[in-house]
GROMACS .gro file of C-alpha atoms in nm:
model
  425
    1MET     CA    1  -2.487  -8.750   3.701
    2THR     CA    2  -2.774  -8.566   3.537
    3VAL     CA    3  -2.864  -8.200   3.571
    4LEU     CA    4  -3.140  -8.300   3.811
    5ASP     CA    5  -2.892  -8.501   4.020
    6ASP     CA    6  -2.666  -8.196   4.045
    7ALA     CA    7  -2.961  -7.971   4.130
    8GLU     CA    8  -3.072  -8.213   4.402
    9ALA     CA    9  -2.719  -8.215   4.548
   10ALA     CA   10  -2.717  -7.834   4.550
   11LEU     CA   11  -3.050  -7.814   4.731
   12ALA     CA   12  -2.923  -8.061   4.987
   13THR     CA   13  -2.657  -7.807   5.101
   14GLY     CA   14  -2.921  -7.580   5.251
   15PRO     CA   15  -3.188  -7.333   5.148
   16LEU     CA   16  -3.121  -7.183   4.802
   17CYS     CA   17  -3.307  -6.915   4.610
   18ASP     CA   18  -3.401  -6.995   4.251
   19SER     CA   19  -3.131  -6.759   4.117
   20CYS     CA   20  -2.844  -6.920   4.309
   21LEU     CA   21  -2.964  -7.266   4.203
   22GLY     CA   22  -3.001  -7.158   3.842
   23ARG     CA   23  -2.661  -6.981   3.833
   24LEU     CA   24  -2.491  -7.319   3.868
   25PHE     CA   25  -2.629  -7.410   3.524
   26ALA     CA   26  -2.605  -7.068   3.356
   27GLU     CA   27  -2.434  -7.214   3.049
   28ARG     CA   28  -2.735  -7.436   2.975
   29SER     CA   29  -3.045  -7.343   2.773
   30PHE     CA   30  -2.981  -6.988   2.655
   31GLY     CA   31  -3.269  -6.744   2.678
   32LEU     CA   32  -3.355  -6.818   3.039
   33ALA     CA   33  -3.280  -6.605   3.342
   34ASN     CA   34  -3.105  -6.787   3.627
   35GLY     CA   35  -3.416  -6.754   3.842
   36GLU     CA   36  -3.615  -6.927   3.568
   37ARG     CA   37  -3.360  -7.205   3.548
   38GLY     CA   38  -3.368  -7.255   3.923
   39HIS     CA   39  -3.747  -7.256   3.935
   40ALA     CA   40  -3.766  -7.507   3.648
   41LEU     CA   41  -3.519  -7.742   3.818
   42ARG     CA   42  -3.705  -7.723   4.148
   43VAL     CA   43  -4.037  -7.801   3.975
   44SER     CA   44  -3.878  -8.086   3.776
   45LEU     CA   45  -3.740  -8.243   4.095
   46ALA     CA   46  -4.079  -8.220   4.264
   47LEU     CA   47  -4.239  -8.393   3.965
   48GLU     CA   48  -3.973  -8.661   3.940
   49ASP     CA   49  -3.988  -8.741   4.313
   50ASP     CA   50  -4.366  -8.695   4.326
   51GLU     CA   51  -4.318  -8.454   4.616
   52PRO     CA   52  -4.498  -8.128   4.696
   53TYR     CA   53  -4.340  -7.824   4.535
   54GLU     CA   54  -4.183  -7.617   4.813
   55PRO     CA   55  -3.972  -7.313   4.722
   56ASP     CA   56  -3.713  -7.198   4.976
   57ASP     CA   57  -3.779  -6.869   5.151
   58ASP     CA   58  -3.413  -6.820   5.241
   59CYS     CA   59  -3.072  -6.857   5.073
   60TRP     CA   60  -2.749  -6.937   5.252
   61VAL     CA   61  -2.540  -6.841   4.946
   62CYS     CA   62  -2.654  -6.488   4.851
   63GLU     CA   63  -2.869  -6.413   5.158
   64LEU     CA   64  -3.148  -6.321   4.913
   65GLU     CA   65  -2.949  -6.042   4.742
   66SER     CA   66  -3.061  -6.196   4.412
   67GLU     CA   67  -3.418  -6.102   4.495
   68ARG     CA   68  -3.337  -5.733   4.542
   69VAL     CA   69  -3.269  -5.659   4.175
   70GLU     CA   70  -3.564  -5.423   4.140
   71TRP     CA   71  -3.466  -5.236   4.457
   72TRP     CA   72  -3.109  -5.186   4.340
   73ALA     CA   73  -3.225  -5.061   4.000
   74GLU     CA   74  -3.459  -4.809   4.160
   75GLN     CA   75  -3.181  -4.684   4.390
   76ALA     CA   76  -2.948  -4.642   4.092
   77ALA     CA   77  -3.206  -4.452   3.888
   78THR     CA   78  -3.275  -4.224   4.185
   79ALA     CA   79  -2.902  -4.152   4.225
   80VAL     CA   80  -2.886  -3.997   3.876
   81ARG     CA   81  -3.220  -3.823   3.874
   82GLY     CA   82  -3.178  -3.491   3.690
   83TYR     CA   83  -2.881  -3.613   3.481
   84ASP     CA   84  -2.903  -3.659   3.104
   85PHE     CA   85  -2.723  -3.976   2.992
   86ASP     CA   86  -2.743  -4.225   2.706
   87THR     CA   87  -2.518  -4.506   2.825
   88TYR     CA   88  -2.434  -4.673   3.154
   89GLN     CA   89  -2.258  -4.969   3.310
   90VAL     CA   90  -2.314  -5.157   3.635
   91GLY     CA   91  -2.054  -5.303   3.869
   92THR     CA   92  -2.111  -5.481   4.200
   93LYS     CA   93  -1.901  -5.507   4.514
   94VAL     CA   94  -1.982  -5.845   4.667
   95PRO     CA   95  -1.889  -5.898   5.036
   96PRO     CA   96  -1.617  -6.163   5.088
   97LEU     CA   97  -1.862  -6.383   5.283
   98LEU     CA   98  -2.100  -6.410   4.987
   99GLU     CA   99  -1.815  -6.480   4.747
  100GLU     CA  100  -1.695  -6.753   4.983
  101ASN     CA  101  -2.047  -6.900   4.996
  102ASP     CA  102  -2.054  -6.909   4.616
  103ALA     CA  103  -1.727  -7.103   4.614
  104LEU     CA  104  -1.835  -7.341   4.892
  105LEU     CA  105  -2.155  -7.433   4.708
  106ARG     CA  106  -1.958  -7.541   4.402
  107GLU     CA  107  -1.705  -7.725   4.613
  108ASP     CA  108  -1.978  -7.913   4.807
  109ILE     CA  109  -2.138  -8.050   4.491
  110GLY     CA  110  -1.811  -8.120   4.307
  111PHE     CA  111  -1.834  -7.838   4.049
  112GLU     CA  112  -1.537  -7.644   3.916
  113GLU     CA  113  -1.493  -7.311   4.095
  114ASP     CA  114  -1.580  -7.115   3.778
  115ALA     CA  115  -1.881  -7.329   3.683
  116GLY     CA  116  -2.198  -7.143   3.595
  117GLU     CA  117  -2.210  -6.774   3.670
  118ALA     CA  118  -2.083  -6.564   3.961
  119LEU     CA  119  -2.325  -6.364   4.178
  120LYS     CA  120  -2.151  -6.042   4.077
  121THR     CA  121  -2.198  -6.111   3.707
  122GLU     CA  122  -2.565  -6.194   3.747
  123LEU     CA  123  -2.639  -5.881   3.949
  124ASN     CA  124  -2.452  -5.661   3.701
  125ARG     CA  125  -2.665  -5.794   3.419
  126GLU     CA  126  -3.004  -5.817   3.587
  127VAL     CA  127  -2.984  -5.482   3.765
  128GLY     CA  128  -2.845  -5.334   3.445
  129LYS     CA  129  -3.146  -5.453   3.245
  130ARG     CA  130  -3.386  -5.292   3.485
  131ILE     CA  131  -3.193  -4.963   3.495
  132GLY     CA  132  -3.228  -4.954   3.119
  133ASP     CA  133  -3.602  -5.014   3.147
  134ILE     CA  134  -3.637  -4.728   3.396
  135THR     CA  135  -3.411  -4.472   3.228
  136GLY     CA  136  -3.424  -4.562   2.859
  137ALA     CA  137  -3.043  -4.562   2.843
  138GLU     CA  138  -2.829  -4.842   2.700
  139VAL     CA  139  -2.549  -5.050   2.848
  140GLU     CA  140  -2.200  -4.951   2.730
  141PHE     CA  141  -1.903  -5.172   2.817
  142GLY     CA  142  -1.639  -4.920   2.714
  143ARG     CA  143  -1.666  -4.580   2.878
  144PRO     CA  144  -2.032  -4.510   2.957
  145ASP     CA  145  -2.187  -4.177   3.051
  146VAL     CA  146  -2.262  -4.316   3.398
  147GLN     CA  147  -2.090  -4.591   3.598
  148PHE     CA  148  -2.301  -4.745   3.876
  149THR     CA  149  -2.134  -4.943   4.154
  150LEU     CA  150  -2.358  -5.144   4.388
  151ASP     CA  151  -2.208  -5.206   4.733
  152LEU     CA  152  -2.391  -5.503   4.887
  153ALA     CA  153  -2.219  -5.454   5.222
  154THR     CA  154  -2.344  -5.097   5.273
  155ASP     CA  155  -2.663  -5.098   5.061
  156GLU     CA  156  -2.526  -4.796   4.875
  157VAL     CA  157  -2.510  -4.707   4.506
  158ASP     CA  158  -2.216  -4.499   4.386
  159ALA     CA  159  -2.308  -4.324   4.061
  160LYS     CA  160  -2.009  -4.175   3.881
  161VAL     CA  161  -2.117  -3.934   3.610
  162ASN     CA  162  -1.839  -3.934   3.351
  163SER     CA  163  -1.731  -3.622   3.165
  164ALA     CA  164  -1.879  -3.492   2.842
  165PHE     CA  165  -1.658  -3.363   2.561
  166VAL     CA  166  -1.687  -3.096   2.292
  167TYR     CA  167  -1.441  -3.082   2.001
  168GLY     CA  168  -1.370  -2.786   1.776
  169ARG     CA  169  -1.105  -2.551   1.640
  170TYR     CA  170  -1.021  -2.210   1.780
  171ARG     CA  171  -0.868  -1.894   1.640
  172LYS     CA  172  -0.694  -1.653   1.876
  173LEU     CA  173  -0.732  -1.306   1.734
  174GLN     CA  174  -0.546  -1.099   1.994
  175ARG     CA  175  -0.190  -1.132   2.121
  176ASP     CA  176  -0.094  -1.179   2.485
  177ILE     CA  177  -0.369  -1.432   2.551
  178PRO     CA  178  -0.245  -1.774   2.669
  179GLN     CA  179  -0.427  -2.092   2.577
  180THR     CA  180  -0.507  -2.191   2.936
  181LYS     CA  181  -0.516  -2.021   3.273
  182TRP     CA  182  -0.167  -1.901   3.371
  183PRO     CA  183  -0.121  -1.882   3.750
  184CYS     CA  184   0.088  -1.591   3.876
  185ASN     CA  185   0.444  -1.700   3.957
  186ASP     CA  186   0.483  -1.437   4.229
  187CYS     CA  187   0.199  -1.564   4.450
  188ASN     CA  188   0.163  -1.919   4.312
  189GLY     CA  189  -0.186  -1.837   4.194
  190THR     CA  190  -0.320  -1.736   4.536
  191GLY     CA  191  -0.359  -1.365   4.459
  192ARG     CA  192  -0.199  -1.282   4.796
  193TRP     CA  193   0.157  -1.201   4.898
  194GLN     CA  194   0.249  -1.155   5.264
  195GLY     CA  195  -0.113  -1.087   5.352
  196GLU     CA  196  -0.164  -0.825   5.081
  197PRO     CA  197  -0.302  -0.841   4.726
  198CYS     CA  198  -0.023  -0.961   4.496
  199GLU     CA  199   0.122  -0.673   4.293
  200GLY     CA  200   0.228  -0.907   4.014
  201CYS     CA  201  -0.130  -1.003   3.929
  202ASP     CA  202  -0.333  -0.732   4.105
  203GLY     CA  203  -0.473  -0.999   4.335
  204THR     CA  204  -0.630  -1.207   4.057
  205GLY     CA  205  -0.396  -1.504   4.094
  206TYR     CA  206  -0.335  -1.508   3.719
  207ARG     CA  207  -0.052  -1.367   3.512
  208TYR     CA  208  -0.295  -1.285   3.230
  209ASP     CA  209  -0.651  -1.167   3.273
  210GLU     CA  210  -0.792  -1.393   3.000
  211SER     CA  211  -0.709  -1.713   2.816
  212VAL     CA  212  -0.864  -1.915   2.535
  213GLU     CA  213  -0.986  -2.150   2.806
  214GLN     CA  214  -1.150  -1.871   3.007
  215LEU     CA  215  -1.315  -1.731   2.694
  216SER     CA  216  -1.468  -2.064   2.590
  217ALA     CA  217  -1.491  -2.333   2.860
  218PRO     CA  218  -1.729  -2.147   3.096
  219VAL     CA  219  -1.990  -2.126   2.819
  220VAL     CA  220  -1.974  -2.502   2.762
  221VAL     CA  221  -1.984  -2.580   3.135
  222ASP     CA  222  -2.289  -2.357   3.173
  223ALA     CA  223  -2.470  -2.510   2.874
  224MET     CA  224  -2.410  -2.862   3.005
  225ASP     CA  225  -2.477  -2.764   3.367
  226GLY     CA  226  -2.149  -2.924   3.470
  227GLU     CA  227  -1.934  -2.885   3.778
  228SER     CA  228  -1.618  -2.762   3.601
  229GLY     CA  229  -1.434  -2.767   3.270
  230THR     CA  230  -1.089  -2.854   3.142
  231PHE     CA  231  -0.937  -2.729   2.816
  232HIS     CA  232  -0.726  -2.968   2.606
  233GLY     CA  233  -0.542  -2.827   2.304
  234ALA     CA  234  -0.347  -2.984   2.017
  235GLY     CA  235  -0.027  -2.820   2.131
  236ARG     CA  236  -0.019  -2.447   2.200
  237GLU     CA  237   0.106  -2.128   2.042
  238ASP     CA  238   0.320  -1.868   2.219
  239VAL     CA  239   0.131  -1.613   2.426
  240ASP     CA  240   0.233  -1.335   2.187
  241ALA     CA  241   0.133  -1.535   1.876
  242LEU     CA  242  -0.201  -1.534   1.700
  243MET     CA  243  -0.383  -1.849   1.591
  244LEU     CA  244  -0.547  -1.780   1.254
  245GLU     CA  245  -0.706  -1.932   0.943
  246SER     CA  246  -0.801  -2.299   1.005
  247GLY     CA  247  -0.753  -2.272   1.381
  248ARG     CA  248  -0.614  -2.518   1.636
  249PRO     CA  249  -0.802  -2.836   1.740
  250PHE     CA  250  -0.920  -2.850   2.100
  251VAL     CA  251  -1.150  -3.041   2.332
  252ILE     CA  252  -1.337  -2.898   2.629
  253GLU     CA  253  -1.407  -3.160   2.894
  254VAL     CA  254  -1.704  -3.095   3.124
  255GLU     CA  255  -1.707  -3.277   3.456
  256ALA     CA  256  -2.036  -3.423   3.586
  257PRO     CA  257  -2.266  -3.267   3.325
  258ARG     CA  258  -2.640  -3.273   3.381
  259GLN     CA  259  -2.703  -3.203   3.010
  260ARG     CA  260  -2.508  -3.386   2.739
  261ASN     CA  261  -2.703  -3.353   2.418
  262VAL     CA  262  -2.663  -2.980   2.370
  263ASP     CA  263  -2.696  -2.800   2.035
  264ALA     CA  264  -2.337  -2.768   1.909
  265ASP     CA  265  -2.426  -2.493   1.660
  266GLN     CA  266  -2.588  -2.283   1.932
  267LEU     CA  267  -2.294  -2.352   2.161
  268GLU     CA  268  -2.056  -2.228   1.891
  269ALA     CA  269  -2.253  -1.907   1.851
  270ASP     CA  270  -2.267  -1.853   2.228
  271ILE     CA  271  -1.891  -1.897   2.270
  272ASN     CA  272  -1.814  -1.655   1.989
  273ASP     CA  273  -2.050  -1.400   2.139
  274PHE     CA  274  -1.895  -1.444   2.485
  275ALA     CA  275  -1.536  -1.418   2.353
  276ASP     CA  276  -1.620  -1.082   2.194
  277GLY     CA  277  -1.380  -1.100   1.899
  278LYS     CA  278  -1.076  -1.211   2.102
  279VAL     CA  279  -1.128  -1.580   2.026
  280GLU     CA  280  -1.342  -1.759   1.767
  281VAL     CA  281  -1.440  -2.126   1.753
  282GLU     CA  282  -1.582  -2.333   1.471
  283GLY     CA  283  -1.672  -2.690   1.383
  284LEU     CA  284  -1.799  -2.774   1.732
  285ARG     CA  285  -1.918  -3.133   1.775
  286LEU     CA  286  -2.000  -3.356   2.069
  287ALA     CA  287  -1.710  -3.597   2.106
  288THR     CA  288  -1.607  -3.911   2.292
  289HIS     CA  289  -1.344  -3.922   2.565
  290GLU     CA  290  -1.098  -4.077   2.317
  291MET     CA  291  -1.086  -3.744   2.135
  292VAL     CA  292  -0.888  -3.592   2.423
  293GLU     CA  293  -0.598  -3.831   2.368
  294ARG     CA  294  -0.626  -3.786   1.992
  295VAL     CA  295  -0.601  -3.409   2.017
  296LYS     CA  296  -0.306  -3.428   2.256
  297GLU     CA  297  -0.115  -3.715   2.097
  298LEU     CA  298  -0.180  -3.714   1.719
  299ASP     CA  299   0.132  -3.613   1.526
  300ALA     CA  300   0.062  -3.278   1.365
  301SER     CA  301   0.232  -3.041   1.122
  302LYS     CA  302   0.202  -2.666   1.164
  303THR     CA  303   0.212  -2.368   0.931
  304TYR     CA  304   0.343  -2.031   1.054
  305ARG     CA  305   0.336  -1.678   0.916
  306MET     CA  306   0.612  -1.448   1.045
  307ASP     CA  307   0.718  -1.086   1.027
  308VAL     CA  308   1.096  -1.101   0.995
  309GLU     CA  309   1.345  -0.815   1.036
  310PHE     CA  310   1.701  -0.821   0.896
  311ASP     CA  311   2.003  -0.638   1.038
  312GLU     CA  312   2.116  -0.547   0.685
  313PRO     CA  313   1.944  -0.502   0.349
  314VAL     CA  314   1.852  -0.827   0.172
  315THR     CA  315   1.770  -0.875  -0.195
  316ASP     CA  316   1.468  -1.070  -0.312
  317LYS     CA  317   1.694  -1.303  -0.508
  318ALA     CA  318   1.895  -1.389  -0.197
  319LEU     CA  319   1.580  -1.438   0.013
  320GLN     CA  320   1.420  -1.671  -0.242
  321ALA     CA  321   1.740  -1.873  -0.274
  322ALA     CA  322   1.760  -1.914   0.103
  323LEU     CA  323   1.394  -2.018   0.127
  324ASP     CA  324   1.449  -2.271  -0.154
  325GLU     CA  325   1.732  -2.419   0.053
  326LEU     CA  326   1.509  -2.445   0.360
  327GLU     CA  327   1.220  -2.608   0.176
  328GLY     CA  328   1.248  -2.985   0.217
  329ALA     CA  329   1.548  -2.953   0.450
  330THR     CA  330   1.599  -3.153   0.768
  331ILE     CA  331   1.674  -2.909   1.048
  332HIS     CA  332   1.902  -2.990   1.343
  333GLN     CA  333   1.807  -2.791   1.650
  334GLU     CA  334   1.958  -2.783   1.993
  335THR     CA  335   1.707  -2.687   2.261
  336PRO     CA  336   1.655  -2.310   2.217
  337GLN     CA  337   1.805  -2.087   2.482
  338ARG     CA  338   1.465  -1.928   2.546
  339VAL     CA  339   1.315  -2.259   2.665
  340ALA     CA  340   1.628  -2.428   2.802
  341HIS     CA  341   1.511  -2.366   3.161
  342ARG     CA  342   1.212  -2.599   3.111
  343ARG     CA  343   1.319  -2.838   2.832
  344ALA     CA  344   1.588  -3.104   2.823
  345ASP     CA  345   1.904  -2.999   2.638
  346LEU     CA  346   1.874  -3.221   2.330
  347THR     CA  347   1.942  -3.200   1.959
  348ARG     CA  348   1.623  -3.261   1.762
  349THR     CA  349   1.570  -3.307   1.389
  350ARG     CA  350   1.259  -3.172   1.221
  351ASP     CA  351   1.165  -3.134   0.855
  352VAL     CA  352   1.059  -2.818   0.674
  353TYR     CA  353   0.790  -2.910   0.420
  354GLU     CA  354   0.738  -2.570   0.259
  355ALA     CA  355   0.909  -2.233   0.287
  356SER     CA  356   0.795  -1.919   0.106
  357GLY     CA  357   0.797  -1.544   0.153
  358ASP     CA  358   0.831  -1.197   0.012
  359LEU     CA  359   1.022  -0.884   0.101
  360VAL     CA  360   0.816  -0.602   0.245
  361ASP     CA  361   1.117  -0.376   0.207
  362GLU     CA  362   1.490  -0.444   0.201
  363THR     CA  363   1.508  -0.514   0.577
  364HIS     CA  364   1.166  -0.673   0.637
  365ALA     CA  365   0.996  -0.984   0.501
  366ASP     CA  366   0.670  -1.176   0.534
  367ILE     CA  367   0.761  -1.545   0.558
  368ARG     CA  368   0.549  -1.862   0.572
  369ILE     CA  369   0.684  -2.197   0.698
  370HIS     CA  370   0.509  -2.534   0.698
  371GLY     CA  371   0.697  -2.785   0.909
  372ALA     CA  372   0.678  -3.092   1.127
  373GLY     CA  373   0.546  -3.061   1.479
  374GLY     CA  374   0.812  -2.954   1.726
  375LEU     CA  375   0.999  -2.736   1.480
  376TYR     CA  376   1.118  -2.417   1.653
  377VAL     CA  377   1.045  -2.166   1.379
  378LYS     CA  378   1.180  -1.857   1.555
  379GLU     CA  379   1.518  -2.027   1.577
  380LEU     CA  380   1.483  -2.149   1.217
  381ILE     CA  381   1.494  -1.779   1.129
  382SER     CA  382   1.751  -1.650   1.383
  383SER     CA  383   1.976  -1.962   1.412
  384ASP     CA  384   1.981  -1.910   1.793
  385GLU     CA  385   2.355  -1.834   1.781
  386GLY     CA  386   2.421  -2.138   1.565
  387ARG     CA  387   2.212  -2.382   1.770
  388THR     CA  388   1.980  -2.435   1.468
  389GLU     CA  389   2.125  -2.550   1.136
  390PRO     CA  390   2.046  -2.466   0.864
  391SER     CA  391   1.870  -2.136   0.935
  392LEU     CA  392   1.762  -1.833   0.737
  393THR     CA  393   2.027  -1.623   0.915
  394GLY     CA  394   2.297  -1.874   0.825
  395LEU     CA  395   2.194  -1.909   0.463
  396LEU     CA  396   2.168  -1.532   0.408
  397GLY     CA  397   2.472  -1.439   0.613
  398VAL     CA  398   2.255  -1.168   0.767
  399ASP     CA  399   2.112  -1.170   1.118
  400ALA     CA  400   1.733  -1.208   1.114
  401VAL     CA  401   1.475  -1.208   1.392
  402VAL     CA  402   1.102  -1.279   1.414
  403THR     CA  403   0.914  -0.969   1.528
  404ALA     CA  404   0.564  -1.118   1.506
  405LEU     CA  405   0.448  -1.478   1.464
  406ASP     CA  406   0.112  -1.626   1.375
  407VAL     CA  407   0.014  -1.993   1.356
  408VAL     CA  408  -0.217  -2.036   1.059
  409ASP     CA  409  -0.276  -2.411   1.036
  410VAL     CA  410  -0.250  -2.726   1.249
  411GLN     CA  411  -0.316  -3.054   1.071
  412GLY     CA  412  -0.257  -3.422   1.145
  413GLU     CA  413   0.056  -3.552   0.975
  414ASP     CA  414  -0.106  -3.868   0.839
  415GLU     CA  415  -0.478  -3.825   0.909
  416PRO     CA  416  -0.717  -3.547   1.011
  417PHE     CA  417  -0.804  -3.479   1.373
  418ALA     CA  418  -1.178  -3.490   1.293
  419ASP     CA  419  -1.266  -3.856   1.247
  420GLU     CA  420  -1.626  -3.983   1.280
  421GLU     CA  421  -1.505  -4.260   1.510
  422PHE     CA  422  -1.435  -4.003   1.780
  423PHE     CA  423  -1.769  -3.819   1.775
  424ARG     CA  424  -2.092  -3.903   1.951
  425GLN     CA  425  -2.344  -4.030   1.701
   0.00000   0.00000   0.00000
């Protein structure tokens, strides 16, 4: 059997459009569209048989969906009018009847069921090409800015505008500001209790008036003209702790943005102005969606600065000896009593990389600890009634407690958070 014999057998099954005929031979002669293949085969058969050339004006396989490529592309472009996007992808929902027709055609002419190209695949490609011509965007097979889904059964285009992402580092310069919104426990975030404004939150629905999220995300959402924003941090510090020096990595995710290619430098300045000295951000860059997982999952070490108070006078010699013992030590910690209500009761081991400090006076010290992620540094100082070993309290033989804590650095254990692979180019 030759290609022309197979084409003649296909045309004998009923009226076929050029695309459905050509799709049977999609693996042949690269550089041709399926419609071009089908047209060439039909012309070749007319020449070989010395018969008039007569194209079909109907198609029992796709019901002429293959000829609506331009229409689908125009509908898709209209669906995202007003949205800024650089990449897209097209998917097609093909009705079961048309998929069955595709299979029957191959069966009738003795082809394998996966021979050539499926209708869905052709429409994805051909409509995708034309969307690119109309919008100037490029096809992306990973996670595009926009995902188009063509529903042949309903003649509808679903355009999903994927989120945009901004990476940076933040410093929290005032205490008693949580990282994200903290719903009031008394009213479950409703702001109402038994029909009256909740006394616990003054009717706001939040335990704290402001958060790092509330002082930064709204600016990004507004700049990108998005529907809403979500704050993702590389861990979090206690509400009463500051975040200083290098800052903590974060990503702000903006849902359904109309503007993606915003000026990151201007955005940084606008956030810092809006936060009014309570929070600062730096190093803002437009990022990919993979940066969210990186920020949340990358193993990170942390450096803390603490004000420590002792129950009894301590000498500098004793303090330095105790800190020398802690430096490089592997710490065994049972779940601290202060978080036992929300954490599993386990014994964890974490390493202290560096430990240093100086006495402020004989009962107060300024101490700095660099340790592995997950190290409970307050308990490293206090021992938590022996639940952390070794501890500064245990090594000194003097009870010690952290009266103020600041996080001063958060860095990836083996590699930096900021990697060019995770930024939009």
